[in-house]
PDB file of N, CA and C in Angstrom:
ATOM      1  N   MET A   1     121.000  95.430  96.006  1.00 46.00           N
ATOM      2  CA  MET A   1     119.851  95.505  95.616  1.00 46.00           C
ATOM      3  C   MET A   1     119.093  96.894  96.382  1.00 46.00           C
ATOM      4  N   SER A   2     118.243  97.434  95.631  1.00 68.00           N
ATOM      5  CA  SER A   2     117.491  98.701  96.168  1.00 68.00           C
ATOM      6  C   SER A   2     115.848  98.637  96.470  1.00 68.00           C
ATOM      7  N   ASN A   3     115.688  97.567  96.527  1.00 80.00           N
ATOM      8  CA  ASN A   3     114.178  97.164  96.516  1.00 80.00           C
ATOM      9  C   ASN A   3     113.836  97.101  98.207  1.00 80.00           C
ATOM     10  N   PRO A   4     112.333  97.345  98.328  1.00 95.00           N
ATOM     11  CA  PRO A   4     111.814  97.429  99.745  1.00 95.00           C
ATOM     12  C   PRO A   4     112.248  95.998 100.430  1.00 95.00           C
ATOM     13  N   THR A   5     112.541  96.376 101.707  1.00 96.00           N
ATOM     14  CA  THR A   5     112.578  94.967 102.379  1.00 96.00           C
ATOM     15  C   THR A   5     111.230  94.777 103.495  1.00 96.00           C
ATOM     16  N   CYS A   6     111.684  93.536 103.928  1.00 96.00           N
ATOM     17  CA  CYS A   6     110.716  93.136 105.005  1.00 96.00           C
ATOM     18  C   CYS A   6     111.761  92.126 106.109  1.00 96.00           C
ATOM     19  N   LEU A   7     111.771  92.415 107.179  1.00 97.00           N
ATOM     20  CA  LEU A   7     112.034  91.728 108.429  1.00 97.00           C
ATOM     21  C   LEU A   7     111.298  90.662 108.727  1.00 97.00           C
ATOM     22  N   TRP A   8     112.109  89.247 108.681  1.00 97.00           N
ATOM     23  CA  TRP A   8     111.452  87.727 108.998  1.00 97.00           C
ATOM     24  C   TRP A   8     112.298  87.373 110.103  1.00 97.00           C
ATOM     25  N   ASN A   9     112.158  87.316 111.351  1.00 93.00           N
ATOM     26  CA  ASN A   9     112.951  86.463 112.143  1.00 93.00           C
ATOM     27  C   ASN A   9     114.148  87.385 112.359  1.00 93.00           C
ATOM     28  N   GLY A  10     113.906  88.894 112.489  1.00 95.00           N
ATOM     29  CA  GLY A  10     115.070  89.414 112.551  1.00 95.00           C
ATOM     30  C   GLY A  10     116.078  89.700 111.627  1.00 95.00           C
ATOM     31  N   THR A  11     115.556  89.066 110.263  1.00 96.00           N
ATOM     32  CA  THR A  11     116.771  89.204 109.163  1.00 96.00           C
ATOM     33  C   THR A  11     115.942  89.663 108.004  1.00 96.00           C
ATOM     34  N   ASN A  12     116.911  90.646 106.968  1.00 97.00           N
ATOM     35  CA  ASN A  12     116.153  91.373 106.221  1.00 97.00           C
ATOM     36  C   ASN A  12     116.382  90.896 105.198  1.00 97.00           C
ATOM     37  N   PHE A  13     114.800  90.999 104.258  1.00 98.00           N
ATOM     38  CA  PHE A  13     114.816  90.369 102.896  1.00 98.00           C
ATOM     39  C   PHE A  13     114.587  91.434 101.986  1.00 98.00           C
ATOM     40  N   HIS A  14     115.021  91.434 100.563  1.00 97.00           N
ATOM     41  CA  HIS A  14     114.566  92.381  99.555  1.00 97.00           C
ATOM     42  C   HIS A  14     112.974  91.460  99.066  1.00 97.00           C
ATOM     43  N   ILE A  15     112.422  92.431  98.795  1.00 97.00           N
ATOM     44  CA  ILE A  15     111.197  92.225  98.244  1.00 97.00           C
ATOM     45  C   ILE A  15     111.051  92.504  96.627  1.00 97.00           C
ATOM     46  N   LEU A  16     110.852  91.143  96.061  1.00 97.00           N
ATOM     47  CA  LEU A  16     111.154  91.200  94.686  1.00 97.00           C
ATOM     48  C   LEU A  16     109.961  90.724  94.015  1.00 97.00           C
ATOM     49  N   SER A  17     109.765  90.717  92.408  1.00 96.00           N
ATOM     50  CA  SER A  17     109.006  89.821  91.728  1.00 96.00           C
ATOM     51  C   SER A  17     109.097  88.606  91.012  1.00 96.00           C
ATOM     52  N   HIS A  18     108.629  87.761  90.981  1.00 96.00           N
ATOM     53  CA  HIS A  18     109.420  86.476  90.709  1.00 96.00           C
ATOM     54  C   HIS A  18     109.960  86.327  89.361  1.00 96.00           C
ATOM     55  N   ASN A  19     109.507  86.965  88.383  1.00 94.00           N
ATOM     56  CA  ASN A  19     110.191  87.610  87.075  1.00 94.00           C
ATOM     57  C   ASN A  19     111.422  88.434  87.003  1.00 94.00           C
ATOM     58  N   CYS A  20     111.870  88.965  88.091  1.00 94.00           N
ATOM     59  CA  CYS A  20     112.857  89.895  87.729  1.00 94.00           C
ATOM     60  C   CYS A  20     114.254  89.179  87.393  1.00 94.00           C
ATOM     61  N   ASN A  21     115.315  89.910  87.146  1.00 94.00           N
ATOM     62  CA  ASN A  21     116.382  89.108  86.850  1.00 94.00           C
ATOM     63  C   ASN A  21     117.562  89.000  88.146  1.00 94.00           C
ATOM     64  N   TRP A  22     117.514  87.376  88.391  1.00 97.00           N
ATOM     65  CA  TRP A  22     117.724  87.090  89.483  1.00 97.00           C
ATOM     66  C   TRP A  22     119.469  86.851  89.377  1.00 97.00           C
ATOM     67  N   SER A  23     120.257  87.147  90.662  1.00 95.00           N
ATOM     68  CA  SER A  23     121.366  87.045  90.289  1.00 95.00           C
ATOM     69  C   SER A  23     122.098  85.550  90.577  1.00 95.00           C
ATOM     70  N   ASP A  24     123.004  85.217  90.075  1.00 97.00           N
ATOM     71  CA  ASP A  24     123.708  83.684  90.329  1.00 97.00           C
ATOM     72  C   ASP A  24     124.453  83.642  91.675  1.00 97.00           C
ATOM     73  N   LYS A  25     123.743  84.238  92.708  1.00 97.00           N
ATOM     74  CA  LYS A  25     123.948  84.227  94.036  1.00 97.00           C
ATOM     75  C   LYS A  25     123.035  83.281  95.044  1.00 97.00           C
ATOM     76  N   ALA A  26     123.884  83.009  96.261  1.00 98.00           N
ATOM     77  CA  ALA A  26     122.923  81.950  97.184  1.00 98.00           C
ATOM     78  C   ALA A  26     122.031  82.542  98.145  1.00 98.00           C
ATOM     79  N   GLY A  27     121.076  81.877  98.377  1.00 98.00           N
ATOM     80  CA  GLY A  27     120.593  82.663  99.477  1.00 98.00           C
ATOM     81  C   GLY A  27     119.247  81.880 100.142  1.00 98.00           C
ATOM     82  N   VAL A  28     118.741  82.419 100.886  1.00 98.00           N
ATOM     83  CA  VAL A  28     117.132  82.271 101.498  1.00 98.00           C
ATOM     84  C   VAL A  28     115.986  83.175 100.708  1.00 98.00           C
ATOM     85  N   TYR A  29     115.137  82.096 100.237  1.00 98.00           N
ATOM     86  CA  TYR A  29     114.070  83.022  99.878  1.00 98.00           C
ATOM     87  C   TYR A  29     112.457  82.580 100.476  1.00 98.00           C
ATOM     88  N   ILE A  30     111.308  83.258 100.360  1.00 98.00           N
ATOM     89  CA  ILE A  30     110.546  83.098 101.113  1.00 98.00           C
ATOM     90  C   ILE A  30     109.351  83.324  99.583  1.00 98.00           C
ATOM     91  N   PHE A  31     108.157  82.669  99.339  1.00 98.00           N
ATOM     92  CA  PHE A  31     107.040  83.258  98.412  1.00 98.00           C
ATOM     93  C   PHE A  31     106.251  83.720  99.544  1.00 98.00           C
ATOM     94  N   ALA A  32     105.719  84.727  99.221  1.00 98.00           N
ATOM     95  CA  ALA A  32     104.796  85.297 100.237  1.00 98.00           C
ATOM     96  C   ALA A  32     103.804  86.175  99.468  1.00 98.00           C
ATOM     97  N   GLY A  33     102.381  86.492 100.329  1.00 98.00           N
ATOM     98  CA  GLY A  33     101.707  87.484  99.973  1.00 98.00           C
ATOM     99  C   GLY A  33     100.924  88.348 101.431  1.00 98.00           C
ATOM    100  N   LYS A  34     100.466  89.084 101.018  1.00 97.00           N
ATOM    101  CA  LYS A  34      99.789  89.987 102.274  1.00 97.00           C
ATOM    102  C   LYS A  34      98.248  89.384 102.389  1.00 97.00           C
ATOM    103  N   ASN A  35      98.389  88.940 103.404  1.00 96.00           N
ATOM    104  CA  ASN A  35      96.731  89.229 104.083  1.00 96.00           C
ATOM    105  C   ASN A  35      95.683  90.133 103.945  1.00 96.00           C
ATOM    106  N   SER A  36      94.305  89.530 104.478  1.00 95.00           N
ATOM    107  CA  SER A  36      93.879  90.828 104.230  1.00 95.00           C
ATOM    108  C   SER A  36      93.971  91.650 105.528  1.00 95.00           C
ATOM    109  N   HIS A  37      94.823  91.446 106.661  1.00 96.00           N
ATOM    110  CA  HIS A  37      95.494  92.710 106.943  1.00 96.00           C
ATOM    111  C   HIS A  37      96.436  93.494 106.620  1.00 96.00           C
ATOM    112  N   GLY A  38      96.922  93.031 105.601  1.00 95.00           N
ATOM    113  CA  GLY A  38      97.961  93.752 105.121  1.00 95.00           C
ATOM    114  C   GLY A  38      99.452  93.273 105.494  1.00 95.00           C
ATOM    115  N   LYS A  39      99.315  92.289 106.286  1.00 96.00           N
ATOM    116  CA  LYS A  39     100.559  91.603 106.808  1.00 96.00           C
ATOM    117  C   LYS A  39     100.925  90.470 105.901  1.00 96.00           C
ATOM    118  N   TRP A  40     102.471  90.332 105.676  1.00 97.00           N
ATOM    119  CA  TRP A  40     103.282  89.404 105.011  1.00 97.00           C
ATOM    120  C   TRP A  40     102.737  88.078 105.683  1.00 97.00           C
ATOM    121  N   VAL A  41     102.459  86.865 104.827  1.00 97.00           N
ATOM    122  CA  VAL A  41     102.618  85.711 104.812  1.00 97.00           C
ATOM    123  C   VAL A  41     103.633  84.498 104.580  1.00 97.00           C
ATOM    124  N   ALA A  42     104.025  83.762 104.935  1.00 98.00           N
ATOM    125  CA  ALA A  42     105.020  83.223 104.128  1.00 98.00           C
ATOM    126  C   ALA A  42     104.530  81.455 103.825  1.00 98.00           C
ATOM    127  N   PHE A  43     104.419  81.634 102.220  1.00 98.00           N
ATOM    128  CA  PHE A  43     103.587  79.807 101.580  1.00 98.00           C
ATOM    129  C   PHE A  43     104.751  79.178 101.388  1.00 98.00           C
ATOM    130  N   TYR A  44     106.025  79.172 101.532  1.00 98.00           N
ATOM    131  CA  TYR A  44     107.003  78.506 101.237  1.00 98.00           C
ATOM    132  C   TYR A  44     107.954  79.015 101.694  1.00 98.00           C
ATOM    133  N   VAL A  45     109.474  78.374 102.005  1.00 98.00           N
ATOM    134  CA  VAL A  45     110.689  78.920 102.372  1.00 98.00           C
ATOM    135  C   VAL A  45     111.797  78.065 101.589  1.00 98.00           C
ATOM    136  N   GLY A  46     112.725  78.316 101.136  1.00 97.00           N
ATOM    137  CA  GLY A  46     113.740  77.522 100.577  1.00 97.00           C
ATOM    138  C   GLY A  46     115.078  77.940 100.764  1.00 97.00           C
ATOM    139  N   GLN A  47     115.727  77.755 100.108  1.00 98.00           N
ATOM    140  CA  GLN A  47     117.384  78.038  99.854  1.00 98.00           C
ATOM    141  C   GLN A  47     117.549  77.370  98.070  1.00 98.00           C
ATOM    142  N   ALA A  48     118.459  78.315  97.957  1.00 97.00           N
ATOM    143  CA  ALA A  48     119.299  78.196  96.890  1.00 97.00           C
ATOM    144  C   ALA A  48     120.781  78.513  96.726  1.00 97.00           C
ATOM    145  N   ARG A  49     121.594  77.469  95.580  1.00 97.00           N
ATOM    146  CA  ARG A  49     123.130  78.062  95.520  1.00 97.00           C
ATOM    147  C   ARG A  49     123.054  78.881  94.940  1.00 97.00           C
ATOM    148  N   SER A  50     122.153  79.198  93.764  1.00 98.00           N
ATOM    149  CA  SER A  50     121.923  80.153  92.928  1.00 98.00           C
ATOM    150  C   SER A  50     120.705  80.615  92.654  1.00 98.00           C
ATOM    151  N   PHE A  51     120.338  81.942  92.842  1.00 98.00           N
ATOM    152  CA  PHE A  51     118.822  82.428  92.463  1.00 98.00           C
ATOM    153  C   PHE A  51     118.527  82.188  91.200  1.00 98.00           C
ATOM    154  N   SER A  52     119.685  82.461  90.028  1.00 97.00           N
ATOM    155  CA  SER A  52     119.306  82.553  88.907  1.00 97.00           C
ATOM    156  C   SER A  52     118.870  81.168  88.424  1.00 97.00           C
ATOM    157  N   ASP A  53     119.271  80.348  88.883  1.00 96.00           N
ATOM    158  CA  ASP A  53     119.188  78.817  88.499  1.00 96.00           C
ATOM    159  C   ASP A  53     117.878  78.190  88.924  1.00 96.00           C
ATOM    160  N   ARG A  54     117.475  78.562  90.396  1.00 97.00           N
ATOM    161  CA  ARG A  54     116.495  77.997  91.098  1.00 97.00           C
ATOM    162  C   ARG A  54     114.808  79.024  90.644  1.00 97.00           C
ATOM    163  N   ILE A  55     115.317  80.269  91.157  1.00 97.00           N
ATOM    164  CA  ILE A  55     113.595  81.003  91.089  1.00 97.00           C
ATOM    165  C   ILE A  55     112.972  80.884  89.854  1.00 97.00           C
ATOM    166  N   PRO A  56     113.373  81.336  88.781  1.00 96.00           N
ATOM    167  CA  PRO A  56     112.448  81.395  87.883  1.00 96.00           C
ATOM    168  C   PRO A  56     111.740  79.774  87.325  1.00 96.00           C
ATOM    169  N   ARG A  57     112.197  79.054  87.627  1.00 93.00           N
ATOM    170  CA  ARG A  57     111.366  77.554  87.135  1.00 93.00           C
ATOM    171  C   ARG A  57     111.236  76.952  88.358  1.00 93.00           C
ATOM    172  N   HIS A  58     110.990  77.627  89.418  1.00 96.00           N
ATOM    173  CA  HIS A  58     110.760  76.550  90.738  1.00 96.00           C
ATOM    174  C   HIS A  58     109.195  75.876  90.521  1.00 96.00           C
ATOM    175  N   GLU A  59     109.555  74.451  91.004  1.00 95.00           N
ATOM    176  CA  GLU A  59     108.220  73.886  90.967  1.00 95.00           C
ATOM    177  C   GLU A  59     107.205  74.056  91.730  1.00 95.00           C
ATOM    178  N   ARG A  60     107.608  74.934  92.885  1.00 95.00           N
ATOM    179  CA  ARG A  60     106.151  75.646  93.663  1.00 95.00           C
ATOM    180  C   ARG A  60     105.766  76.910  93.244  1.00 95.00           C
ATOM    181  N   TRP A  61     106.276  77.256  92.557  1.00 97.00           N
ATOM    182  CA  TRP A  61     105.728  78.922  92.334  1.00 97.00           C
ATOM    183  C   TRP A  61     104.195  79.059  92.156  1.00 97.00           C
ATOM    184  N   ASP A  62     103.818  78.037  90.855  1.00 97.00           N
ATOM    185  CA  ASP A  62     102.406  78.304  90.978  1.00 97.00           C
ATOM    186  C   ASP A  62     101.601  77.657  92.160  1.00 97.00           C
ATOM    187  N   GLU A  63     101.748  76.912  92.652  1.00 97.00           N
ATOM    188  CA  GLU A  63     100.988  76.299  93.567  1.00 97.00           C
ATOM    189  C   GLU A  63     101.047  77.929  94.651  1.00 97.00           C
ATOM    190  N   ALA A  64     102.346  78.122  95.126  1.00 98.00           N
ATOM    191  CA  ALA A  64     102.130  79.395  95.834  1.00 98.00           C
ATOM    192  C   ALA A  64     101.111  80.805  95.596  1.00 98.00           C
ATOM    193  N   VAL A  65     101.407  80.749  94.247  1.00 98.00           N
ATOM    194  CA  VAL A  65     100.848  82.158  93.889  1.00 98.00           C
ATOM    195  C   VAL A  65      98.950  81.572  94.338  1.00 98.00           C
ATOM    196  N   ARG A  66      98.273  80.294  93.855  1.00 97.00           N
ATOM    197  CA  ARG A  66      97.335  80.069  94.083  1.00 97.00           C
ATOM    198  C   ARG A  66      96.915  79.816  95.322  1.00 97.00           C
ATOM    199  N   ALA A  67      97.936  79.430  96.341  1.00 97.00           N
ATOM    200  CA  ALA A  67      97.741  79.911  97.720  1.00 97.00           C
ATOM    201  C   ALA A  67      97.857  81.456  98.126  1.00 97.00           C
ATOM    202  N   GLY A  68      98.418  82.582  97.559  1.00 97.00           N
ATOM    203  CA  GLY A  68      98.351  83.640  97.668  1.00 97.00           C
ATOM    204  C   GLY A  68      99.481  84.568  97.406  1.00 97.00           C
ATOM    205  N   ALA A  69     100.448  84.168  97.144  1.00 98.00           N
ATOM    206  CA  ALA A  69     101.916  84.367  97.146  1.00 98.00           C
ATOM    207  C   ALA A  69     102.093  85.395  96.178  1.00 98.00           C
ATOM    208  N   THR A  70     102.238  86.305  96.219  1.00 98.00           N
ATOM    209  CA  THR A  70     102.683  87.446  94.887  1.00 98.00           C
ATOM    210  C   THR A  70     103.882  88.055  94.921  1.00 98.00           C
ATOM    211  N   HIS A  71     104.957  87.824  95.473  1.00 98.00           N
ATOM    212  CA  HIS A  71     106.373  87.990  95.623  1.00 98.00           C
ATOM    213  C   HIS A  71     107.259  87.284  96.263  1.00 98.00           C
ATOM    214  N   VAL A  72     108.395  87.556  95.902  1.00 98.00           N
ATOM    215  CA  VAL A  72     109.623  86.535  96.576  1.00 98.00           C
ATOM    216  C   VAL A  72     110.336  87.196  97.515  1.00 98.00           C
ATOM    217  N   HIS A  73     110.732  87.073  98.457  1.00 98.00           N
ATOM    218  CA  HIS A  73     111.479  87.758  99.769  1.00 98.00           C
ATOM    219  C   HIS A  73     112.695  87.224  99.632  1.00 98.00           C
ATOM    220  N   ALA A  74     114.139  87.646  99.527  1.00 98.00           N
ATOM    221  CA  ALA A  74     115.118  87.381  98.808  1.00 98.00           C
ATOM    222  C   ALA A  74     116.423  87.511  99.783  1.00 98.00           C
ATOM    223  N   CYS A  75     117.077  86.944 100.625  1.00 97.00           N
ATOM    224  CA  CYS A  75     118.109  87.239 101.292  1.00 97.00           C
ATOM    225  C   CYS A  75     119.415  86.798 100.881  1.00 97.00           C
ATOM    226  N   LEU A  76     120.684  87.604 100.147  1.00 97.00           N
ATOM    227  CA  LEU A  76     121.633  86.472 100.466  1.00 97.00           C
ATOM    228  C   LEU A  76     122.192  86.325 101.638  1.00 97.00           C
ATOM    229  N   VAL A  77     122.507  84.695 101.398  1.00 98.00           N
ATOM    230  CA  VAL A  77     123.476  83.771 102.273  1.00 98.00           C
ATOM    231  C   VAL A  77     124.470  83.076 101.864  1.00 98.00           C
ATOM    232  N   PRO A  78     125.772  83.366 101.674  1.00 97.00           N
ATOM    233  CA  PRO A  78     126.647  82.793 101.074  1.00 97.00           C
ATOM    234  C   PRO A  78     127.096  81.223 101.510  1.00 97.00           C
ATOM    235  N   HIS A  79     127.016  81.173 102.815  1.00 97.00           N
ATOM    236  CA  HIS A  79     127.333  80.147 103.540  1.00 97.00           C
ATOM    237  C   HIS A  79     126.382  79.085 103.626  1.00 97.00           C
ATOM    238  N   GLN A  80     126.484  77.727 103.308  1.00 97.00           N
ATOM    239  CA  GLN A  80     125.450  76.495 103.367  1.00 97.00           C
ATOM    240  C   GLN A  80     125.075  76.361 104.755  1.00 97.00           C
ATOM    241  N   ALA A  81     126.214  76.581 105.738  1.00 98.00           N
ATOM    242  CA  ALA A  81     125.224  76.224 106.807  1.00 98.00           C
ATOM    243  C   ALA A  81     124.331  77.157 107.757  1.00 98.00           C
ATOM    244  N   GLU A  82     124.767  78.437 107.107  1.00 98.00           N
ATOM    245  CA  GLU A  82     123.714  79.460 107.584  1.00 98.00           C
ATOM    246  C   GLU A  82     122.587  79.658 106.756  1.00 98.00           C
ATOM    247  N   ARG A  83     122.697  79.102 105.552  1.00 98.00           N
ATOM    248  CA  ARG A  83     121.289  78.863 104.832  1.00 98.00           C
ATOM    249  C   ARG A  83     120.545  78.142 105.646  1.00 98.00           C
ATOM    250  N   ASP A  84     120.978  76.775 106.102  1.00 97.00           N
ATOM    251  CA  ASP A  84     120.820  75.668 106.678  1.00 97.00           C
ATOM    252  C   ASP A  84     119.616  76.275 107.758  1.00 97.00           C
ATOM    253  N   ARG A  85     120.308  76.739 108.498  1.00 97.00           N
ATOM    254  CA  ARG A  85     120.056  77.399 110.001  1.00 97.00           C
ATOM    255  C   ARG A  85     118.932  78.279 109.564  1.00 97.00           C
ATOM    256  N   LEU A  86     118.866  79.310 108.810  1.00 97.00           N
ATOM    257  CA  LEU A  86     118.050  80.285 108.494  1.00 97.00           C
ATOM    258  C   LEU A  86     116.634  79.729 108.054  1.00 97.00           C
ATOM    259  N   GLU A  87     116.496  78.836 106.756  1.00 97.00           N
ATOM    260  CA  GLU A  87     115.710  78.064 105.943  1.00 97.00           C
ATOM    261  C   GLU A  87     114.834  77.068 107.432  1.00 97.00           C
ATOM    262  N   SER A  88     115.385  76.641 108.119  1.00 95.00           N
ATOM    263  CA  SER A  88     115.000  75.650 109.337  1.00 95.00           C
ATOM    264  C   SER A  88     114.163  76.637 110.309  1.00 95.00           C
ATOM    265  N   SER A  89     115.056  77.936 110.839  1.00 96.00           N
ATOM    266  CA  SER A  89     114.439  78.618 111.690  1.00 96.00           C
ATOM    267  C   SER A  89     113.378  79.556 111.457  1.00 96.00           C
ATOM    268  N   LEU A  90     112.860  79.457 110.168  1.00 97.00           N
ATOM    269  CA  LEU A  90     112.043  80.442 109.560  1.00 97.00           C
ATOM    270  C   LEU A  90     110.715  79.426 109.292  1.00 97.00           C
ATOM    271  N   ILE A  91     110.688  78.304 108.809  1.00 97.00           N
ATOM    272  CA  ILE A  91     110.175  77.135 108.683  1.00 97.00           C
ATOM    273  C   ILE A  91     109.361  76.882 109.746  1.00 97.00           C
ATOM    274  N   SER A  92     110.423  76.544 110.881  1.00 95.00           N
ATOM    275  CA  SER A  92     109.706  76.090 112.099  1.00 95.00           C
ATOM    276  C   SER A  92     108.885  77.623 112.756  1.00 95.00           C
ATOM    277  N   THR A  93     109.198  78.770 112.607  1.00 96.00           N
ATOM    278  CA  THR A  93     108.545  79.675 112.970  1.00 96.00           C
ATOM    279  C   THR A  93     107.123  80.234 112.253  1.00 96.00           C
ATOM    280  N   PHE A  94     107.079  80.106 111.100  1.00 96.00           N
ATOM    281  CA  PHE A  94     106.054  80.660 110.500  1.00 96.00           C
ATOM    282  C   PHE A  94     105.319  79.465 109.647  1.00 96.00           C
ATOM    283  N   GLN A  95     105.605  77.970 109.699  1.00 96.00           N
ATOM    284  CA  GLN A  95     105.352  77.180 109.756  1.00 96.00           C
ATOM    285  C   GLN A  95     104.279  77.166 107.997  1.00 96.00           C
ATOM    286  N   PRO A  96     105.117  77.667 107.032  1.00 97.00           N
ATOM    287  CA  PRO A  96     104.454  77.861 105.531  1.00 97.00           C
ATOM    288  C   PRO A  96     103.653  76.544 105.094  1.00 97.00           C
ATOM    289  N   GLN A  97     102.500  76.662 104.611  1.00 95.00           N
ATOM    290  CA  GLN A  97     101.903  75.807 104.231  1.00 95.00           C
ATOM    291  C   GLN A  97     102.272  74.789 103.035  1.00 95.00           C
ATOM    292  N   LEU A  98     103.279  75.228 101.997  1.00 96.00           N
ATOM    293  CA  LEU A  98     103.988  74.522 101.389  1.00 96.00           C
ATOM    294  C   LEU A  98     105.058  73.461 101.570  1.00 96.00           C
ATOM    295  N   ASN A  99     105.586  74.021 102.969  1.00 96.00           N
ATOM    296  CA  ASN A  99     106.603  73.278 103.298  1.00 96.00           C
ATOM    297  C   ASN A  99     106.216  71.919 104.167  1.00 96.00           C
ATOM    298  N   VAL A 100     105.648  71.327 103.679  1.00 86.00           N
ATOM    299  CA  VAL A 100     105.004  70.055 104.322  1.00 86.00           C
ATOM    300  C   VAL A 100     106.233  69.039 104.773  1.00 86.00           C
ATOM    301  N   GLN A 101     107.171  68.703 104.648  1.00 73.00           N
ATOM    302  CA  GLN A 101     108.427  68.084 104.976  1.00 73.00           C
ATOM    303  C   GLN A 101     109.335  68.550 106.194  1.00 73.00           C
ATOM    304  N   LEU A 102     108.868  69.726 106.289  1.00 59.00           N
ATOM    305  CA  LEU A 102     109.879  70.331 107.337  1.00 59.00           C
ATOM    306  C   LEU A 102     109.072  70.786 108.552  1.00 59.00           C
ATOM    307  N   ARG A 103     107.886  71.220 108.194  1.00 55.00           N
ATOM    308  CA  ARG A 103     107.370  72.003 109.429  1.00 55.00           C
ATOM    309  C   ARG A 103     107.251  70.989 110.915  1.00 55.00           C
ATOM    310  N   THR A 104     106.505  71.570 111.981  1.00 58.00           N
ATOM    311  CA  THR A 104     106.677  70.702 113.381  1.00 58.00           C
ATOM    312  C   THR A 104     105.933  69.859 112.755  1.00 58.00           C
ATOM    313  N   GLY A 105     106.272  68.805 113.095  1.00 52.00           N
ATOM    314  CA  GLY A 105     105.166  67.347 113.152  1.00 52.00           C
ATOM    315  C   GLY A 105     104.982  66.784 111.860  1.00 52.00           C
ATOM    316  N   GLY A 106     106.122  67.098 111.012  1.00 49.00           N
ATOM    317  CA  GLY A 106     106.080  66.375 109.728  1.00 49.00           C
ATOM    318  C   GLY A 106     105.120  66.377 108.657  1.00 49.00           C
ATOM    319  N   ILE A 107     105.296  65.525 107.675  1.00 43.00           N
ATOM    320  CA  ILE A 107     103.991  65.563 106.573  1.00 43.00           C
ATOM    321  C   ILE A 107     102.431  65.448 107.224  1.00 43.00           C
ATOM    322  N   ARG A 108     101.711  66.710 106.714  1.00 37.00           N
ATOM    323  CA  ARG A 108     100.346  66.594 107.046  1.00 37.00           C
ATOM    324  C   ARG A 108      99.281  66.811 105.662  1.00 37.00           C
TER     325      ARG A 108
END
């Protein structure tokens, strides 16, 4: 991937459009947009066994766009245990508004 990148919790994510040609690879993704200060904000964090199966028809994308998401940040993570760890860490750190079940304090 030769796309621009963004660092989230020390992990490099590629910045992609939602409708790009997604690979059949596993990883963690963030629906993100920039705030009024030009800083990336995470609206939803998730993981996929296959980006091509998950991202194009994702049930939270439209909601994320309404919240301000403009891009998908994606990182290839082949091992399930590492995807679980990274997803949990990102949700805990950034408290994305659409990850209501896994945020600190549970459902809000």
